[in-house]
XYZ file of C-alpha atoms in Angstrom:
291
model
C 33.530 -92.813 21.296
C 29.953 -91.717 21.293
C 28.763 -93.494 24.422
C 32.422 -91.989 26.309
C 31.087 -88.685 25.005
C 27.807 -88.978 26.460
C 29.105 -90.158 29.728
C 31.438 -86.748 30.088
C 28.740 -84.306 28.983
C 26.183 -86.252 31.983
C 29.169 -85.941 34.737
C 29.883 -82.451 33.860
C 25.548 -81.539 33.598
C 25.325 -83.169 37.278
C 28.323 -80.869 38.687
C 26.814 -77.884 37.084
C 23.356 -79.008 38.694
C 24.740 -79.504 41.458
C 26.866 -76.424 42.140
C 23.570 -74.117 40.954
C 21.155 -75.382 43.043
C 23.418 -74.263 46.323
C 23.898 -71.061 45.552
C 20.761 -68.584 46.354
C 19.441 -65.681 44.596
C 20.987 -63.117 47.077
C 18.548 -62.206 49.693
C 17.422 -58.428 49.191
C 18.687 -55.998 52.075
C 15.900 -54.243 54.710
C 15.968 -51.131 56.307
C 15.358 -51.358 59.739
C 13.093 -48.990 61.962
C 13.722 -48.469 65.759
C 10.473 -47.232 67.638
C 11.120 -46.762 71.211
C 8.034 -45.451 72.629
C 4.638 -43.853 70.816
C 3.920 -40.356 73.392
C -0.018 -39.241 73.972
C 0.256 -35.319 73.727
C -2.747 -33.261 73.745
C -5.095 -32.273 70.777
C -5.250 -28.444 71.845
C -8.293 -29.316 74.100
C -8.462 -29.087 77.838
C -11.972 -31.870 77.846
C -9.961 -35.042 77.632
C -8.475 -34.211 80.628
C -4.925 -35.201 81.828
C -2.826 -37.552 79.389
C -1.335 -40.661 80.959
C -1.365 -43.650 78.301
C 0.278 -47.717 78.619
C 0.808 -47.963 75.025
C 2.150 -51.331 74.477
C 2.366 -51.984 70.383
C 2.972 -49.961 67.551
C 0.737 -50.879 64.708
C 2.648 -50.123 61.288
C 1.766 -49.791 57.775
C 3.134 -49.135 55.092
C 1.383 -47.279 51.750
C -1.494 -48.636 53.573
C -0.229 -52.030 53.853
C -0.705 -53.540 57.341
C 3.152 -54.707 57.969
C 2.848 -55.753 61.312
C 1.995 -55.299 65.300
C 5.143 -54.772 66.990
C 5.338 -55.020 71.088
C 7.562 -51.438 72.264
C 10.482 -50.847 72.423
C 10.622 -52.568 68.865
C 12.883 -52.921 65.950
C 11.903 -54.482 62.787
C 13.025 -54.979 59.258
C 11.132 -53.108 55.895
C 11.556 -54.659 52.469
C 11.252 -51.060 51.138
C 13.446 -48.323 49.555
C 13.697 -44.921 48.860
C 10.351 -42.886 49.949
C 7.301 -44.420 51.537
C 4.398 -43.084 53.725
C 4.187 -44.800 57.244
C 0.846 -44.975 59.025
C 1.394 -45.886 63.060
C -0.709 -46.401 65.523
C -0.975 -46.891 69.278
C -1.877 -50.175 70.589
C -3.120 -50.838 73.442
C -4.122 -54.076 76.368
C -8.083 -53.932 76.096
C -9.051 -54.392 79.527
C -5.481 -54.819 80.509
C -5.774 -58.571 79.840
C -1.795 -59.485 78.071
C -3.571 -61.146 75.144
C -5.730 -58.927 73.862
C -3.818 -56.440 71.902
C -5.754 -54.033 70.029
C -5.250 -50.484 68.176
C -6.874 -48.018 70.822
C -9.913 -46.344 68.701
C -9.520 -42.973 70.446
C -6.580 -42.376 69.707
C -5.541 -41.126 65.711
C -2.538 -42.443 63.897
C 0.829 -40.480 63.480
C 1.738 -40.270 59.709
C 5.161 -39.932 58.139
C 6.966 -40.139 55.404
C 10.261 -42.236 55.696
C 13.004 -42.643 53.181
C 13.777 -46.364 53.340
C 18.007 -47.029 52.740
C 18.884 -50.819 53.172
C 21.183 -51.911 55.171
C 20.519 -48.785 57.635
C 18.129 -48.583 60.849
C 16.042 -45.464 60.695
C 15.422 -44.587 64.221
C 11.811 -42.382 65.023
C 12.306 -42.960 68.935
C 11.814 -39.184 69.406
C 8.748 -38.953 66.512
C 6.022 -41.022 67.265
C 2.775 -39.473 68.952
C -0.601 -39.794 68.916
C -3.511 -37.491 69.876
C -6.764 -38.251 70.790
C -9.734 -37.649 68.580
C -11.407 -34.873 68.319
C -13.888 -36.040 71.331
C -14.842 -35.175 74.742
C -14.748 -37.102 77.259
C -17.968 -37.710 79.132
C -16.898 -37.441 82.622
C -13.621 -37.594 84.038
C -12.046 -36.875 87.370
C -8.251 -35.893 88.359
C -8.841 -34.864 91.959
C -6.733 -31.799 91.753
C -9.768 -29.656 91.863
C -11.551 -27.668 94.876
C -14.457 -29.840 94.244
C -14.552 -33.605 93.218
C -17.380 -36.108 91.274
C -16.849 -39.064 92.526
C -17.457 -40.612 96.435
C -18.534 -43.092 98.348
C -22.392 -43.889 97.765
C -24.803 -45.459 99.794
C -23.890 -49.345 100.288
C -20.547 -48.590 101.413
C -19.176 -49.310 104.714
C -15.209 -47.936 103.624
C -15.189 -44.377 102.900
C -13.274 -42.391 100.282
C -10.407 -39.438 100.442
C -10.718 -37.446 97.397
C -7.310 -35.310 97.954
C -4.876 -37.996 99.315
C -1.049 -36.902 98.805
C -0.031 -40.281 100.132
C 2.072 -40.859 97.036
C -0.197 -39.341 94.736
C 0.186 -40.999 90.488
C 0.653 -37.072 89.402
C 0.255 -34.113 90.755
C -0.703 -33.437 94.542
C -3.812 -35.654 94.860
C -4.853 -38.952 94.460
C -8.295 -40.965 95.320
C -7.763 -43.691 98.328
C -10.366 -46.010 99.794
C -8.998 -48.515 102.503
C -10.899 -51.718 103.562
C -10.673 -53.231 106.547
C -12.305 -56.460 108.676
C -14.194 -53.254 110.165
C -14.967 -50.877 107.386
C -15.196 -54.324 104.396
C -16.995 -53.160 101.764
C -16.406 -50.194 99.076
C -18.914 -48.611 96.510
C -17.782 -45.310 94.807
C -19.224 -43.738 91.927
C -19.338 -40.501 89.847
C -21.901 -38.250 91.604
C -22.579 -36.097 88.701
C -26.240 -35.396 87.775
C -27.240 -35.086 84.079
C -24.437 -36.212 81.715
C -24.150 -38.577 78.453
C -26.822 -36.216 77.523
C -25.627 -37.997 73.777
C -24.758 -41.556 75.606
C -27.484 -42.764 72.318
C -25.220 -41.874 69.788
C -21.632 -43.337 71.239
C -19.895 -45.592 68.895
C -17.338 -46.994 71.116
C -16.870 -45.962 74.965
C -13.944 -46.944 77.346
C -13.172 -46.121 81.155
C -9.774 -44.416 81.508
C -8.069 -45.310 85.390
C -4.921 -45.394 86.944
C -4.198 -47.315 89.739
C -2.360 -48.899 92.157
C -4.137 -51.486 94.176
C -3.154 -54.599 97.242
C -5.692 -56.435 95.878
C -8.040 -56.973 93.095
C -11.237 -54.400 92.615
C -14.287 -54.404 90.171
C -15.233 -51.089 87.826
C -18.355 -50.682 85.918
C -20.880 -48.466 84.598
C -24.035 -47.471 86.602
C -26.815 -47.367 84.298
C -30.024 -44.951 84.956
C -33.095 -46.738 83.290
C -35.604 -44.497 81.544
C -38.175 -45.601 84.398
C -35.101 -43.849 86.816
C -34.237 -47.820 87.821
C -30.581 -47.769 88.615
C -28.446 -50.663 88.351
C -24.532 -51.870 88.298
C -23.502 -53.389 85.347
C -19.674 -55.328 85.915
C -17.579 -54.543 83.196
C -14.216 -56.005 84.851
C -12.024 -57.036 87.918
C -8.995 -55.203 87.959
C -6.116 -56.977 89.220
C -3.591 -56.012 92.156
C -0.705 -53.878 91.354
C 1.694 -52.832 93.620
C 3.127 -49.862 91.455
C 1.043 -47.128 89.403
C -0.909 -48.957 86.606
C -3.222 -47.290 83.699
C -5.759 -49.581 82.407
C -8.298 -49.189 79.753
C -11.917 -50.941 80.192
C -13.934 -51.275 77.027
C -17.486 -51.115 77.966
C -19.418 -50.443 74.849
C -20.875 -53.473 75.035
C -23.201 -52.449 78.830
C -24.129 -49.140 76.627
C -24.914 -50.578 73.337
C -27.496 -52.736 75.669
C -28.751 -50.365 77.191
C -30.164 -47.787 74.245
C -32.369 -45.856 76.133
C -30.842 -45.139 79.151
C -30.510 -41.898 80.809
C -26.870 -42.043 82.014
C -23.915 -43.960 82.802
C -21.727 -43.503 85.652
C -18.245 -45.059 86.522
C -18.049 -47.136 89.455
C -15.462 -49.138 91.519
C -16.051 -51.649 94.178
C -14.462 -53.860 96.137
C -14.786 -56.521 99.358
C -12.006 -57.089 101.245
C -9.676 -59.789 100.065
C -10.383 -63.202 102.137
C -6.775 -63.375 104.584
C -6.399 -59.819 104.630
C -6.801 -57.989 107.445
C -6.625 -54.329 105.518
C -6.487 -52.867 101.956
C -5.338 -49.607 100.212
C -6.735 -49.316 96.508
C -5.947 -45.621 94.973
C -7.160 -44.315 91.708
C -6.658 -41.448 89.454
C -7.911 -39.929 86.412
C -10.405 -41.453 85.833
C -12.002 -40.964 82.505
C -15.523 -42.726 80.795
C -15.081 -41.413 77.016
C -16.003 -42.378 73.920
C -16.800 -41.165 69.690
């Protein structure tokens, strides 16, 4: 009787074992939040000059909490509920290369407070937006002036059209420089005299471009030495693009080496593509900024 006993009780301690260990704790519920697009809009000041952005990623936390990098339009789940602060930021393609994602550093983060429900997607399409620091940018160039700052310089055997309304990025103008097995070669930099008066004290300093391009085109910074020595410094190539691209170039790097230079210009080259017989590269607003 005893060992029949003992035999029951061990059957029904493996069905109970057996029944518990395939049932789960129930999985908790998210709240999901739909971010369609993060929009640049301007700080109340006219000196960063026109506001075209490519953000790519929105960079979310949560009550300070990093949750994630999320590629735009996105949609993602938050183990929260009831009221929490949200921190995003814009994120960006340094130097336009697909994978290197990075939080732009000139641009500030949009804060909001969300109440989390599970089970419901919270969407802040129309919310997001970002604003650039409270900076100036160095130099930068639209073309929708009566005068313009950057040209052609000596070097170059293509020459430049500062006001071209062949289908201009925004606005009437454009900048257009065409190579051809004539006419090969294309230098253009800012002609400005006398700026980065505080290039010493920059803590991190991008180029700013759009552009649309046949081929590919190198962009830099022209560097005056304190002896008055000029010389190119290559930041990047820039790769074709048949539609209207916006790239930003990180070039901290050419000024932190070079401490006690006078200024830094933008330039762009290019040489025309081997097999081509004639290139159109156009540009607009450009921008070399920094904090």
């Amino acid at each position: 009787m005893i060992k029949r006993t003992y035999y029951i009780w061990a059957f029904i301690a493996i069905i109970s074992a057996t029944v518990f260990a395939g049932c789960d704790p129930e999985e908790p519920v998210p709240t999901y939040i739909s971010i369609q697009n993060i929009n640049l809009i301007s700080n109340g000041s006219n000196t960063v000059g026109p506001l075209s952005s490519n953000i790519k990623d929105a960079w979310v936390y949560v009550d300070n909490d990093l949750l994630g990098v999320f590629e735009l339009p996105a949609r993602f789940p938050v183990l929260k509920e009831g009221m929490h602060t949200f921190r995003i930021g814009a994120g960006i393609l340094e130097n336009g290369i697909s994978a290197t994602h990075i939080r732009y550093p000139l641009y500030n983060y949009f804060d909001t407070v969300i109440n989390c429900i599970p089970g419901q997607t919270i969407d802040l399409s129309a919310i997001p937006h970002v604003q650039y620091f409270g900076l100036t940018a160095t130099w930068l160039e639209d073309f929708e002036g009566n005068t313009f700052s950057f040209d052609s310089v000596a070097g170059s055997t293509a020459g430049f059209t500062p006001f071209n309304n062949d289908n201009p990025f925004e606005g009437n103008f454009s900048g257009k420089f065409t190579l051809t097995e004539s006419k090969n070669y294309f230098i253009g930099a800012c002609t400005v005299d006398d700026i980065n008066s505080d290039i010493n004290s920059f803590g991190t300093a991008w180029i700013e471009m759009n552009y649309k391009s046949d081929q590919p085109f190198d962009v830099g910074l022209r560097v005056k030495k304190y002896n008055d020595d000029v010389v190119d410094e290559y930041a990047i190539t820039v790769n074709r693009s048949d539609n209207w691209n916006k790239i930003y170039i990180h070039v901290s790097t050419i000024v932190g080496s070079n401490p006690t230079a006078k200024s830094f210009k933008v330039y762009v080259a290019a040489a025309l593509e081997s097999g081509r017989t004639e290139s159109n590269i156009y540009i607009d607003n450009l921008k070399l900024i920094h904090n």
